[in-house]
mmCIF file of C-alpha atoms in Angstrom:
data_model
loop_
_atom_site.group_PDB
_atom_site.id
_atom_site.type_symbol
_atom_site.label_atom_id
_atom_site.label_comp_id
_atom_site.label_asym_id
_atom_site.label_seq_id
_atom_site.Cartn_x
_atom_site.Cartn_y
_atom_site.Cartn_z
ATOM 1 C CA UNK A 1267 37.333 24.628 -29.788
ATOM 2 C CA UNK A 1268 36.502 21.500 -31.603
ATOM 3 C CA UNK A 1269 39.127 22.466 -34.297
ATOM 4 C CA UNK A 1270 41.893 22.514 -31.450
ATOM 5 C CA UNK A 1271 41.671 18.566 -30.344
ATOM 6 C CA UNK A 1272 42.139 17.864 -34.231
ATOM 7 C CA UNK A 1273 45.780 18.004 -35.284
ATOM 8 C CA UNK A 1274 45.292 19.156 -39.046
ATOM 9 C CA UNK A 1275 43.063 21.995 -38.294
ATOM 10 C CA UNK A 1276 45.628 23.340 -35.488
ATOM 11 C CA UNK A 1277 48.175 23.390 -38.061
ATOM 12 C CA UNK A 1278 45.847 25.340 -40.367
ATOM 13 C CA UNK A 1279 45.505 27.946 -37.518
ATOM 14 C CA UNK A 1280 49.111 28.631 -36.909
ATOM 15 C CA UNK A 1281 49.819 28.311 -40.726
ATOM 16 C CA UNK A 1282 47.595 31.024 -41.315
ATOM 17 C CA UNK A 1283 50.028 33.098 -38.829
ATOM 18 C CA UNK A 1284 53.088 31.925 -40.534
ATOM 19 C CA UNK A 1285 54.295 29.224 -38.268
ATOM 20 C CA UNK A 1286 55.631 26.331 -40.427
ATOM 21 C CA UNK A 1287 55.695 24.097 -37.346
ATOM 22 C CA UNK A 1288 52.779 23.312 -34.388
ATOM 23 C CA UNK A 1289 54.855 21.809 -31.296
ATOM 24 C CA UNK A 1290 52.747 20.133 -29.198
ATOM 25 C CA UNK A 1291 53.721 19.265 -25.664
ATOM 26 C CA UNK A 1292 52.068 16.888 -23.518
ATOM 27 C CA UNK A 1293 53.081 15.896 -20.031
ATOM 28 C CA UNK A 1294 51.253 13.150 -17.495
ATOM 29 C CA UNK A 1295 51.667 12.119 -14.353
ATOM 30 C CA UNK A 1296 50.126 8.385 -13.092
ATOM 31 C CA UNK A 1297 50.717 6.722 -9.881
ATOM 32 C CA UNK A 1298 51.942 7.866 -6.502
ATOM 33 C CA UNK A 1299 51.734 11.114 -5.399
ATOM 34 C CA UNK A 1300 55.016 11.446 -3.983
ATOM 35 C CA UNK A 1301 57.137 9.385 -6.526
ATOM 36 C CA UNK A 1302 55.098 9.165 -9.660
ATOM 37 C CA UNK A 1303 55.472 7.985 -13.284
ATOM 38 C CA UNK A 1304 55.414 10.338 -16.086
ATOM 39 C CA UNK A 1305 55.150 10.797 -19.447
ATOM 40 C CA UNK A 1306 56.221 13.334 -22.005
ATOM 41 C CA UNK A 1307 55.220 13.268 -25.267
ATOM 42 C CA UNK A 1308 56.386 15.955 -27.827
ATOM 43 C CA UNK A 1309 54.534 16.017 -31.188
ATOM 44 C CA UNK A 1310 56.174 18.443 -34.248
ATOM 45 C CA UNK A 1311 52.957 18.918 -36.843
ATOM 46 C CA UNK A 1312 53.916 20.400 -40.027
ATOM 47 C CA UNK A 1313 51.370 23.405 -40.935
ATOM 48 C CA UNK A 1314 51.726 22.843 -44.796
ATOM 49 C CA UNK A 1315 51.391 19.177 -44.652
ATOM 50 C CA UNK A 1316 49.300 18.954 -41.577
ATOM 51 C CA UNK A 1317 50.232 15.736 -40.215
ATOM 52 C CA UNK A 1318 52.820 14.950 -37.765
ATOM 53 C CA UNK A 1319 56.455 15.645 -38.862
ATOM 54 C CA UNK A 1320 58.253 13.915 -35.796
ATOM 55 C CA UNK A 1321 56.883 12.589 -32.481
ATOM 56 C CA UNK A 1322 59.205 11.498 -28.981
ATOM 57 C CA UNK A 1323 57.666 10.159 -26.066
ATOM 58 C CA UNK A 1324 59.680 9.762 -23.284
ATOM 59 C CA UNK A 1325 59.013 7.756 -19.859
ATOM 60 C CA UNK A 1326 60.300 8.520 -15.823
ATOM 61 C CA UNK A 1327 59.052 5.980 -13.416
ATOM 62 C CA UNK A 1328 59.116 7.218 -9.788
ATOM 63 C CA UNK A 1329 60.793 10.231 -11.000
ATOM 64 C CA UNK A 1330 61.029 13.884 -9.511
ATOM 65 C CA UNK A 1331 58.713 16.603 -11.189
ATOM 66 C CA UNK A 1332 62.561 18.481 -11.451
ATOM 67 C CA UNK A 1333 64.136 15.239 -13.613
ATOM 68 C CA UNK A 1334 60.794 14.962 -15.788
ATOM 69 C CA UNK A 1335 61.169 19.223 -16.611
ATOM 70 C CA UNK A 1336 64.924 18.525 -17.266
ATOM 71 C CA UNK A 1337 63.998 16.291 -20.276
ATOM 72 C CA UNK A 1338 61.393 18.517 -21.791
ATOM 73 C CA UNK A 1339 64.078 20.683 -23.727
ATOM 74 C CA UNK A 1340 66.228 17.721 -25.049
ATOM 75 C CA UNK A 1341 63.123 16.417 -26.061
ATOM 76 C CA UNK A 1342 61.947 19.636 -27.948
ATOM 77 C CA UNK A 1343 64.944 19.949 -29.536
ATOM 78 C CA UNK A 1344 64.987 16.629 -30.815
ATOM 79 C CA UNK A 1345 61.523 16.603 -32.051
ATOM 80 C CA UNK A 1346 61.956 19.955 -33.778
ATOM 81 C CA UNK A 1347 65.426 18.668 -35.575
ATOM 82 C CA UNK A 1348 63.586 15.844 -36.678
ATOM 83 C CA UNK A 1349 60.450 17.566 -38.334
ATOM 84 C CA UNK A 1350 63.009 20.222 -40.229
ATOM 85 C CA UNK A 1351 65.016 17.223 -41.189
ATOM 86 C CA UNK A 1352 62.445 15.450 -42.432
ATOM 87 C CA UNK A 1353 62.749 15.594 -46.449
ATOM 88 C CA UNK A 1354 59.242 16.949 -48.391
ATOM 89 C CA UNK A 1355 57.675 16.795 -51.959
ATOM 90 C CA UNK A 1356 54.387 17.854 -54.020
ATOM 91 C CA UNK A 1357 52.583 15.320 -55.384
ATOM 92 C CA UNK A 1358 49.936 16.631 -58.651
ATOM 93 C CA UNK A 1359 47.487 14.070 -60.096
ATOM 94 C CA UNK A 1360 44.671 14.555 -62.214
ATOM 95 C CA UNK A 1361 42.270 12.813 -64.467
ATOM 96 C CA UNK A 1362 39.837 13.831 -67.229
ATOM 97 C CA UNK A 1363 37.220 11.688 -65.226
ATOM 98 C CA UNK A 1364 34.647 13.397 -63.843
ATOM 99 C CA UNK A 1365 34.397 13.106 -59.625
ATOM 100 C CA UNK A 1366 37.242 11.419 -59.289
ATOM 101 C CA UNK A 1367 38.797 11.361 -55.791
ATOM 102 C CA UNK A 1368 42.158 10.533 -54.601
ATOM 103 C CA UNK A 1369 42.567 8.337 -51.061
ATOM 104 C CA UNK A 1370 45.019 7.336 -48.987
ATOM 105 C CA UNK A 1371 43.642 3.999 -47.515
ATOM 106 C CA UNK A 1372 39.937 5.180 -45.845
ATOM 107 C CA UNK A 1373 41.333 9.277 -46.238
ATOM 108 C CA UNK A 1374 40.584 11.542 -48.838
ATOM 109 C CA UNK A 1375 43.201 13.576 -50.386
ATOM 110 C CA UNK A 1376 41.007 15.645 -52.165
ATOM 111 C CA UNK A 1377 38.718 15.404 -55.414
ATOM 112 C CA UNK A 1378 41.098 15.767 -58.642
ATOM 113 C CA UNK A 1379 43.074 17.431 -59.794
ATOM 114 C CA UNK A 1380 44.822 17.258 -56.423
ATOM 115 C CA UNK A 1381 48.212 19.054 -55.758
ATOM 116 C CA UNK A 1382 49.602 18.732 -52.104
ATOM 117 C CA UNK A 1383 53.132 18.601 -50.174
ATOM 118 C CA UNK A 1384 53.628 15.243 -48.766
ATOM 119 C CA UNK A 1385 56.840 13.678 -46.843
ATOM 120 C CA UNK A 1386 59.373 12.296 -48.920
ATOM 121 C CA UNK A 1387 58.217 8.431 -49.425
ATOM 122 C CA UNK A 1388 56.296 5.896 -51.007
ATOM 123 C CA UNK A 1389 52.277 6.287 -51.164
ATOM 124 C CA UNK A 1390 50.198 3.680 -51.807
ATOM 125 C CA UNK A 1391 46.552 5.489 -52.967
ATOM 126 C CA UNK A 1392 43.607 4.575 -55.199
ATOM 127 C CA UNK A 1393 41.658 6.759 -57.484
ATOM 128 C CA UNK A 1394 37.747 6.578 -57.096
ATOM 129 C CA UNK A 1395 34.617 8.162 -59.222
ATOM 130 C CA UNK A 1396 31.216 6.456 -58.998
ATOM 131 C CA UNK A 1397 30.280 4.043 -62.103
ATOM 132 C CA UNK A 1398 34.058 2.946 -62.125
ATOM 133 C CA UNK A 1399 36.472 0.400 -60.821
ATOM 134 C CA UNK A 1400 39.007 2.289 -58.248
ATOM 135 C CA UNK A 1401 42.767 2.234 -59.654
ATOM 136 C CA UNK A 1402 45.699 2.177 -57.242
ATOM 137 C CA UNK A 1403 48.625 3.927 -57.933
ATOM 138 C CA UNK A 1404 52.051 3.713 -55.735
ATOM 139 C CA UNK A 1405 53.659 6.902 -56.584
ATOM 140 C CA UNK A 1406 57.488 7.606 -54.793
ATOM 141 C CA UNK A 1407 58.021 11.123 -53.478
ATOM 142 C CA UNK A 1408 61.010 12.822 -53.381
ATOM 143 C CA UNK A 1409 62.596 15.456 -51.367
ATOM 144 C CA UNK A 1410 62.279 19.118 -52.969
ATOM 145 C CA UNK A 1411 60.804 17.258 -56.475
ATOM 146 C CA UNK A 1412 56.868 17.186 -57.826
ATOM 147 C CA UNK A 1413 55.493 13.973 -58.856
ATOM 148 C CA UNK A 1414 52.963 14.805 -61.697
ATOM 149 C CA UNK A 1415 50.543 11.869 -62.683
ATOM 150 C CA UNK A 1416 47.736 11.546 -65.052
ATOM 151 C CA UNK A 1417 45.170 9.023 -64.572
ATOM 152 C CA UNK A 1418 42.132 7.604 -66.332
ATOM 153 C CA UNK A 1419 39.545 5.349 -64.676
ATOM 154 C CA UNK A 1420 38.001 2.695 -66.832
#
């Protein structure tokens, strides 16, 4: 059950069943019983990428449980037009050094050669291998295209 409060290994799960989207629905109440605030947050996580593809939170202060239900579908189907909307590349670098690891920030991406779909945009990573100085690399990635990259540590 662990696996279920993390969102990239919930993705895994319903990838492995085919679903190229995880929609993920939460809905809150706070306050007063009898006119209470509420929240509604609706999360789209891609299952190739496994990160969130879109996200939508909306607020109803001293609303009616009937007007907070009324804005889950709207909500949906915003979230879900923004994850398919959202443009997607591979990016494939390697290195002839041995143990070297790609990161994003504190977040492995993998030991190298490492070949993964990411959203369309600019990354800003570093390749590390004990015994040499890390090298960061910006790399741009575009919709439907593979960045390839070769990289040697000194």
């Amino acid at each position: 059950m662990e696996c279920l409060a993390q969102p990239a290994c919930k993705a895994r799960l319903f990838a492995d069943d085919g679903a190229s989207l995880l929609l993920q629905i939460k809905l809150e109440r706070r306050g007063d019983l009898a006119a209470p605030d509420w929240s509604l947050e609706s999360v789209a996580i891609d299952a190739v990428i496994e990160e969130p593809a879109a996200r939508s939170l909306r607020e109803c202060t001293k609303c009616e449980p009937a007007a907070i239900l009324a804005a889950v579908r709207p909500a949906v189907a915003g979230v879900l037009s923004d994850a398919r909307g959202r443009g997607r590349g591979v990016l494939h670098v390697r290195s002839a050094t041995p143990q070297a690891e790609l990161y994003e920030g504190t977040r492995s991406l993998g030991p190298l050669p490492v070949r993964r779909p990411l959203y369309a945009g600019t990354y800003t990573l570093e390749l590390r291998a004990n015994g040499y100085l890390p090298q960061p690399l910006t790399l741009a990635v575009r919709d439907g295209q593979t960045v390839e990259k070769e990289v040697s540590l000194a």
